[in-house]
Each structure stands twice: as C-alpha cells, then as structure tokens.
Coordinates of C-alpha atoms in Angstrom, one line a residue:
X294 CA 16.5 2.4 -2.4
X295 CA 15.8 1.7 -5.9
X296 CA 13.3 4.0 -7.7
X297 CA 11.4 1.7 -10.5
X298 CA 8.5 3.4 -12.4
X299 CA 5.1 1.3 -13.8
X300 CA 2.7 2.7 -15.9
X301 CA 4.2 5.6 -15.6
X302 CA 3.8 5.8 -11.6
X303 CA 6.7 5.4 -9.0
X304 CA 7.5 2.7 -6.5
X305 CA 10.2 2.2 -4.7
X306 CA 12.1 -1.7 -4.6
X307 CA 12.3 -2.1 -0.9
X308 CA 12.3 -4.8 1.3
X309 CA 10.8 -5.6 4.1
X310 CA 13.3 -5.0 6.7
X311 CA 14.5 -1.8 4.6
X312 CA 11.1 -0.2 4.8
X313 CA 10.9 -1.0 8.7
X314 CA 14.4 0.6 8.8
X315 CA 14.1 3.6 6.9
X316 CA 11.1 4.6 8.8
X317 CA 12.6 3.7 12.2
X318 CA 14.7 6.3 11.1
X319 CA 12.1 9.2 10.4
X320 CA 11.0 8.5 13.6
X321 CA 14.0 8.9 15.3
X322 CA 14.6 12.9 13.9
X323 CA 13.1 15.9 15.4
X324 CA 9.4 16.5 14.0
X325 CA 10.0 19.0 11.4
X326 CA 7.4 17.3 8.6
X327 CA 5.1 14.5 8.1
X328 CA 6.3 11.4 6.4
X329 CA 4.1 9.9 3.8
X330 CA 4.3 6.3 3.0
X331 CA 2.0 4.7 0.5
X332 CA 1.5 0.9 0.2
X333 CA 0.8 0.2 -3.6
X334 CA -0.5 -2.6 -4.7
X335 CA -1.6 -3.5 -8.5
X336 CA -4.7 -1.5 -8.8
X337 CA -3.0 1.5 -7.7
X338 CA -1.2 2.2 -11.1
X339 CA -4.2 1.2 -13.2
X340 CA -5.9 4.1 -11.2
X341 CA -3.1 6.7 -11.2
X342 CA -3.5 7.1 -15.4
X343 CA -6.8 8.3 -15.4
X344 CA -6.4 9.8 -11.9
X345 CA -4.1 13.0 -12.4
X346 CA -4.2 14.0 -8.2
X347 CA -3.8 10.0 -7.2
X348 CA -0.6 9.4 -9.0
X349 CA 1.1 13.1 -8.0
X350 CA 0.2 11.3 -4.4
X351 CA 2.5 8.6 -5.9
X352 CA 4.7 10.8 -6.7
X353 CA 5.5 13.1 -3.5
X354 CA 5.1 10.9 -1.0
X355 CA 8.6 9.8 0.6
X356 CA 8.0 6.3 0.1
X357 CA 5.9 3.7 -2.2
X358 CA 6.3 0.5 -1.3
X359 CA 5.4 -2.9 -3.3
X360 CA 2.3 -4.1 -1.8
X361 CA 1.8 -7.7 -3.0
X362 CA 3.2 -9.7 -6.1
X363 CA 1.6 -8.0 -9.1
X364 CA 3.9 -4.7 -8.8
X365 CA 7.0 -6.6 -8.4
X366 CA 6.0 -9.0 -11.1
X367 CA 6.0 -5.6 -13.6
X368 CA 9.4 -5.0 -12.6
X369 CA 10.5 -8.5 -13.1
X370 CA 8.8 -8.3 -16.5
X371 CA 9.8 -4.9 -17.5
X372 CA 13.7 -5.4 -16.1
X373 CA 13.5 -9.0 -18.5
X374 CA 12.8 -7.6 -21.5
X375 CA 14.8 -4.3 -21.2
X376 CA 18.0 -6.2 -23.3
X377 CA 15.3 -6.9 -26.7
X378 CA 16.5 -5.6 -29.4
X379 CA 14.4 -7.5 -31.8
X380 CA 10.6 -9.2 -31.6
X381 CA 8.9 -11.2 -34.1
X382 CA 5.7 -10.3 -32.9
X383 CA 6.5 -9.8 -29.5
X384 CA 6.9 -13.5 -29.3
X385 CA 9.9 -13.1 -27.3
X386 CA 8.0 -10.7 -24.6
X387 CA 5.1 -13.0 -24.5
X388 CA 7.7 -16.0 -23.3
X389 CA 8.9 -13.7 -20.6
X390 CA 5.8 -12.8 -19.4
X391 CA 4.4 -16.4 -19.2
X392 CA 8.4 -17.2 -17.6
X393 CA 7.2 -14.6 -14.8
X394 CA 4.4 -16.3 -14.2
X395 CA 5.9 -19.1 -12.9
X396 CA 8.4 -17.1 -10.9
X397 CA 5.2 -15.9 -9.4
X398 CA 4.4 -19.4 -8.3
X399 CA 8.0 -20.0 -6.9
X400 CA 8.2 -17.1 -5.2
X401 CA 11.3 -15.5 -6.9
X402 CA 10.1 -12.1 -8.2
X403 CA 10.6 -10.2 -4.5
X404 CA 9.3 -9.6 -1.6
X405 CA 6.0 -7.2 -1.3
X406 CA 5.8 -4.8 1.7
X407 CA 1.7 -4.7 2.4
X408 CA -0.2 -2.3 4.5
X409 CA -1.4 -4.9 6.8
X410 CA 2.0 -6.5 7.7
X411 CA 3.7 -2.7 8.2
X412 CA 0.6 -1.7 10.4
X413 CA 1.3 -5.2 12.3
X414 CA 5.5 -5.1 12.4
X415 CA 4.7 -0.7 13.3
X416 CA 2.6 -1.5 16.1
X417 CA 4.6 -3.3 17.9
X418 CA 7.9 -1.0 17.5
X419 CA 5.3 1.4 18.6
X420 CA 5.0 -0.5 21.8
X421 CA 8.6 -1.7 22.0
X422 CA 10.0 2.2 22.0
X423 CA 7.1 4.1 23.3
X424 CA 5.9 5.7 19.9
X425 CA 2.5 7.0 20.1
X426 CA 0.2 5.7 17.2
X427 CA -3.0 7.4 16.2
X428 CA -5.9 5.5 13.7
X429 CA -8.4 7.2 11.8
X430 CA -11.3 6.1 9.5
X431 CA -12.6 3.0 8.7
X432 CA -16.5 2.8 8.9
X433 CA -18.4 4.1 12.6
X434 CA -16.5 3.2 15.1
X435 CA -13.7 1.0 13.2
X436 CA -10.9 3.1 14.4
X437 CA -11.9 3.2 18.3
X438 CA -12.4 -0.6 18.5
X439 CA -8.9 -1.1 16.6
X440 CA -7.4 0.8 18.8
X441 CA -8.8 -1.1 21.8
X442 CA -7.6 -4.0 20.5
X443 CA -4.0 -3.0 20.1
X444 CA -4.1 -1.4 23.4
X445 CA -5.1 -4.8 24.9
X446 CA -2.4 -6.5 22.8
X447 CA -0.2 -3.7 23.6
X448 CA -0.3 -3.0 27.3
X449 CA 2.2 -0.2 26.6
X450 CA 0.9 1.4 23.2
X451 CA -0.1 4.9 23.3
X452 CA -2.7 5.1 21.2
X453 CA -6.0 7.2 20.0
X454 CA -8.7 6.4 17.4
X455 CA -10.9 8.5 16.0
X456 CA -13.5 7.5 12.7
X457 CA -12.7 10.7 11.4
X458 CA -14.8 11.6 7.7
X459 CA -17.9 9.5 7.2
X460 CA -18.5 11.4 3.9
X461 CA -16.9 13.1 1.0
X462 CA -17.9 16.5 2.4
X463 CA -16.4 15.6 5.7
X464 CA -12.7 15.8 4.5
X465 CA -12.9 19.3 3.9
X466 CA -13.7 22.6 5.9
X467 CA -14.3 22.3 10.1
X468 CA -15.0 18.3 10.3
X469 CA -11.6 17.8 8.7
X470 CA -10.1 21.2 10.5
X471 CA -11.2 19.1 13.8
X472 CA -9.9 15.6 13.2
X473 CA -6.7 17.3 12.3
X474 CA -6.8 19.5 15.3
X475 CA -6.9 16.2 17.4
X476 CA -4.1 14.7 15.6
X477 CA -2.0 17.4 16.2
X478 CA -3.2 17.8 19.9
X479 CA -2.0 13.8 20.3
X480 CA 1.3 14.2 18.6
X481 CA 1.2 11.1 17.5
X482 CA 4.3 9.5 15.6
X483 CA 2.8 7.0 13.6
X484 CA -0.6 7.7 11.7
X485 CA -2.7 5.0 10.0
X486 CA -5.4 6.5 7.7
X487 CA -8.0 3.8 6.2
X488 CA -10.1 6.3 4.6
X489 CA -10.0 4.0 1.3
X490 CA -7.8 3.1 -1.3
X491 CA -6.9 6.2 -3.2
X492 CA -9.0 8.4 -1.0
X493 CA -6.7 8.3 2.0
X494 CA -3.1 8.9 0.0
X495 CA -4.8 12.0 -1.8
X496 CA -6.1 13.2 1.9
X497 CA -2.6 12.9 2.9
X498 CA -1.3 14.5 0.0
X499 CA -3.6 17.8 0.5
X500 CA -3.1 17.8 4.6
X501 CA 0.3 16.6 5.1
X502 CA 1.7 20.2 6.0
X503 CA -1.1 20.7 8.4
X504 CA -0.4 17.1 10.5
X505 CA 2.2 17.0 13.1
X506 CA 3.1 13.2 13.1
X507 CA 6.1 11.9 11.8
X508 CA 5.0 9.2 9.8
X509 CA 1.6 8.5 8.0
X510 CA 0.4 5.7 6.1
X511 CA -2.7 5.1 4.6
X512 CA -3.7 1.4 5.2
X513 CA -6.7 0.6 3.4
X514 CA -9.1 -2.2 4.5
X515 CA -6.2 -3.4 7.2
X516 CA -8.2 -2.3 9.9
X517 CA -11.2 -4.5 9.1
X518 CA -8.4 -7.3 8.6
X519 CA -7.4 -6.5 12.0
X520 CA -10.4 -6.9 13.3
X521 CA -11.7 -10.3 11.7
X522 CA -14.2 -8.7 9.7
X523 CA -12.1 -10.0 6.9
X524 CA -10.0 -13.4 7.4
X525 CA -6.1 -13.1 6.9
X526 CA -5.1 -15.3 3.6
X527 CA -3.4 -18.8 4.8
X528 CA 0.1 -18.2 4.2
X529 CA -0.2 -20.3 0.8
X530 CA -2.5 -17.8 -1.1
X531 CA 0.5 -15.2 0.0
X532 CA 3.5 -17.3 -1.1
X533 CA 1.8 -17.9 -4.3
X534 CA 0.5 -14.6 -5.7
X535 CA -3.1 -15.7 -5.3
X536 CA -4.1 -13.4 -2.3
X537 CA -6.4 -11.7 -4.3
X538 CA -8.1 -15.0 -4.8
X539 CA -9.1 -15.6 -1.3
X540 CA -10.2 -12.1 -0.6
X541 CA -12.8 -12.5 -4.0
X542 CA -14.0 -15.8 -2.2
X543 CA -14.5 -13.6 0.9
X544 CA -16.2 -10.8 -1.1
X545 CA -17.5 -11.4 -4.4
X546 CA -18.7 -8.2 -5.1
X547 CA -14.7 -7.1 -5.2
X548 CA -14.7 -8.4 -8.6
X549 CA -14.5 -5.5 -10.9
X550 CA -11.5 -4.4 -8.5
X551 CA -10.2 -7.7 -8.6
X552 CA -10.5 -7.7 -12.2
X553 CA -8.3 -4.9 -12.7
X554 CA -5.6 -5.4 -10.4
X555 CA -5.1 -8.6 -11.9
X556 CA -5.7 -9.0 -15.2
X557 CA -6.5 -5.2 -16.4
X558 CA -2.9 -4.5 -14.9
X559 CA -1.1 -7.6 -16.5
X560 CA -2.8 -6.6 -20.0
X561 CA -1.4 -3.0 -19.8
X562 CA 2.1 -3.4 -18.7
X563 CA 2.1 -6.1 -21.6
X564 CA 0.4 -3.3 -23.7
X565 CA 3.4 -0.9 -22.4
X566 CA 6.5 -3.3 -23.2
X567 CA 4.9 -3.2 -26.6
X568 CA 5.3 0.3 -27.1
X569 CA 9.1 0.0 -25.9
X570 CA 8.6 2.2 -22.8
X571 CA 11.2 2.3 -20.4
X572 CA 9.5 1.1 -17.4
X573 CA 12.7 0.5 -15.5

C-alpha cells in the first residue's frame, strides 16, 4: 500500500480488490480496536486545509481510499511532473495536466475505491461469512429502511439500523452515549456511518475508542443511493470521470460542492505543482 499525499492530506493508492482484502483481514483478528476507513473523494482535500480536525481524520484513520477519478488524477499529475527540472512558464506542467485529462477519458489514471461500491461488495461478504453489519444516520428513518432492504437482499445478513444524530447537538453527551451503547451492545463487525461528508469521519475520529466494531466506514449519501432516492450513474458517466456530472443533473443545488471538487480542486493542485511541492 502506497501512501501518496494531495494538498497536503493522505490517501492511500489501493485497489479495489486490495481494499476488499486488507479489510477482510481486520475482520478476521480478534476485536481489540476499531478500524477506520475513509472513502475520499475530490472535495475532501479542498476541505481538509481549512479544516484542521477533518484532515487529522485523514490522517489517523487506517485507511483512505481514492474515491472517484479526481484524487487519482492528482497523483497522475503530481507523479508526471515530479522529473521537471525546468518550466518556461510552467508550460510544460500545463501540457501534463491537459495529457491527464485525456487519461481521464481513457480510463488510464487508476482505479477509485467509492463508498457506495465498498458498502455494496461489504454487504455481501457480510452475508457470505456471517459478519454482522450495523447502519447509522442518514435522515429519519434512512438507516432502518436500508437495512430492511439488505436484509431482504440478504436473507442471511445480520443487521441493525438505527438514525442515530438528527442534529449537531445530538453527537455529543447521552444521545450519542446511547447510539454508541447500541453499537457496542450489537457487536457489529462492519459499521457504515452516513452522518455527512466530513461530519461522519470526524465523529469516528472522536468515538473510535469507545466503538466496539471492527471496521467503520463513513459512507456519505450511499444510503440514499441505495435506496433510489438518488439514481446510480450509467456505467459511462463512471468510466469517464464525469460522475459528478450526473449527480448535478440529479441535484442542482450540489453546485457549489460540485464546483469545488472539480474545478476548485484541479485549480489548486495546479496552484501546488507550481510551488514545487512534493505531492508524491
């Protein structure tokens, strides 16, 4: 597992089948700690500079994977320009980043490890080798009906849901002492927090020592994915780099976030290369 830094935050270059692997693995030892696995995708580093608790999530959980084309793409970028010497005008870097681009297209700079296709490819382990799964948050009563839809998928799953914090306050004092009580009373081994991007890796950052599950991953808007509230991106939008795309044409008002995970994130790890940092 290679550790690559961008913007100054970690992720590590994992594959699909090695993220699968590795955390197979965790849940094969005794449970002596809670795993934390973070899914980053483009926005995530944008955020972690200005947000001093989000990206020391970053940086103690025990895995970050790639989520979607836009990290990977960095890497690319960043591991391309590494042998520069010299730049009139950065002319050279500018080439590279537009050569990325098209390897974008193509399909050649890696392959991302999302939330939603880890809580898929988990959830079926889970039912394969009797792993008990537990889902919290999402909005009213997101978790319950997810997890009645996996058990129906999932004759076999083990599984509790529970909406867990509505509000801010909630994640703190006895609400959060009493989702965490039912956690721990479940034992699950895999735990899939949606409690919003940023929001869920810092809860698991500050509660990880309290949780007895093996695993934890915070999943974002997957559960809504799950559910149809949102439609899955054709395969095309995926292969492409363009994901982002269809979920703007979905929900418009995603635009500002949209706007930085795209081309707020492209601008500053152009911005970065200028300033010959070592990204790699």
């Amino acid at each position: 597992m290679q550790v690559k830094r961008i913007l100054g935050s970690r992720v590590d270059l994992v594959t699909r089948d090695e993220t699968v692997g590795l955390i197979e693995g965790w849940l094969k030892e005794p449970a002596t700690k809670c795993r934390v696995v973070v899914t980053a995708y483009s926005e995530f580093f944008v955020n972690a500079r200005s947000d001093s608790a989000f990206r020391m999530a970053l940086e103690g959980a025990d895995l970050v994977t790639p989520d979607g084309v836009g990290p990977l793409a960095a890497i690319h970028y960043c591991e391309s320009i590494s042998d520069l010497t010299f730049d009139i005008l950065h002319f050279r870097k500018l080439l590279i980043g537009l050569r990325v681009g098209l390897d974008i297209l193509r399909g050649r700079v890696g392959e991302p490890v999302s939330g939603y296709w880890l809580f898929g490819e988990l959830t079926r382990l889970a039912a394969q080798k009797g792993y008990r799964v537990f889902v919290l948050g999402g909005f009213g009563e997101t978790a319950e009906r997810v997890a009645t839809k996996l058990q129906i998928t999932n004759h076999k799953l083990q599984i509790m849901g529970d909406g867990g914090a509505q509000t801010q306050e909630q994640k703190i004092g006895e609400a959060n002492d009493r989702v965490i009580e039912k956690i721990n009373k479940f034992k699950p081994d895999l735990l899939f927090v949606a409690y919003g991007p940023g929001k869920q890796e810092k809860w698991l950052s500050a509660n990880r020592g309290k949780i007895k599950a093996k695993v934890a991953i915070g999943v974002g808007g997957t559960f809504d994915e799950y559910l149809g509230r949102v439609k899955e991106a054709p395969e095309v939008f995926s292969r492409y780099g363009i994901k982002w795309l269809w979920r703007l044409l979905q929900q418009p008002q995603r635009l500002p976030r949209v706007f930085k995970a795209t081309f707020v994130f492209a601008w500053l790890v152009f911005a970065e290369s200028l300033r010959n940092v070592d990204m790699k």
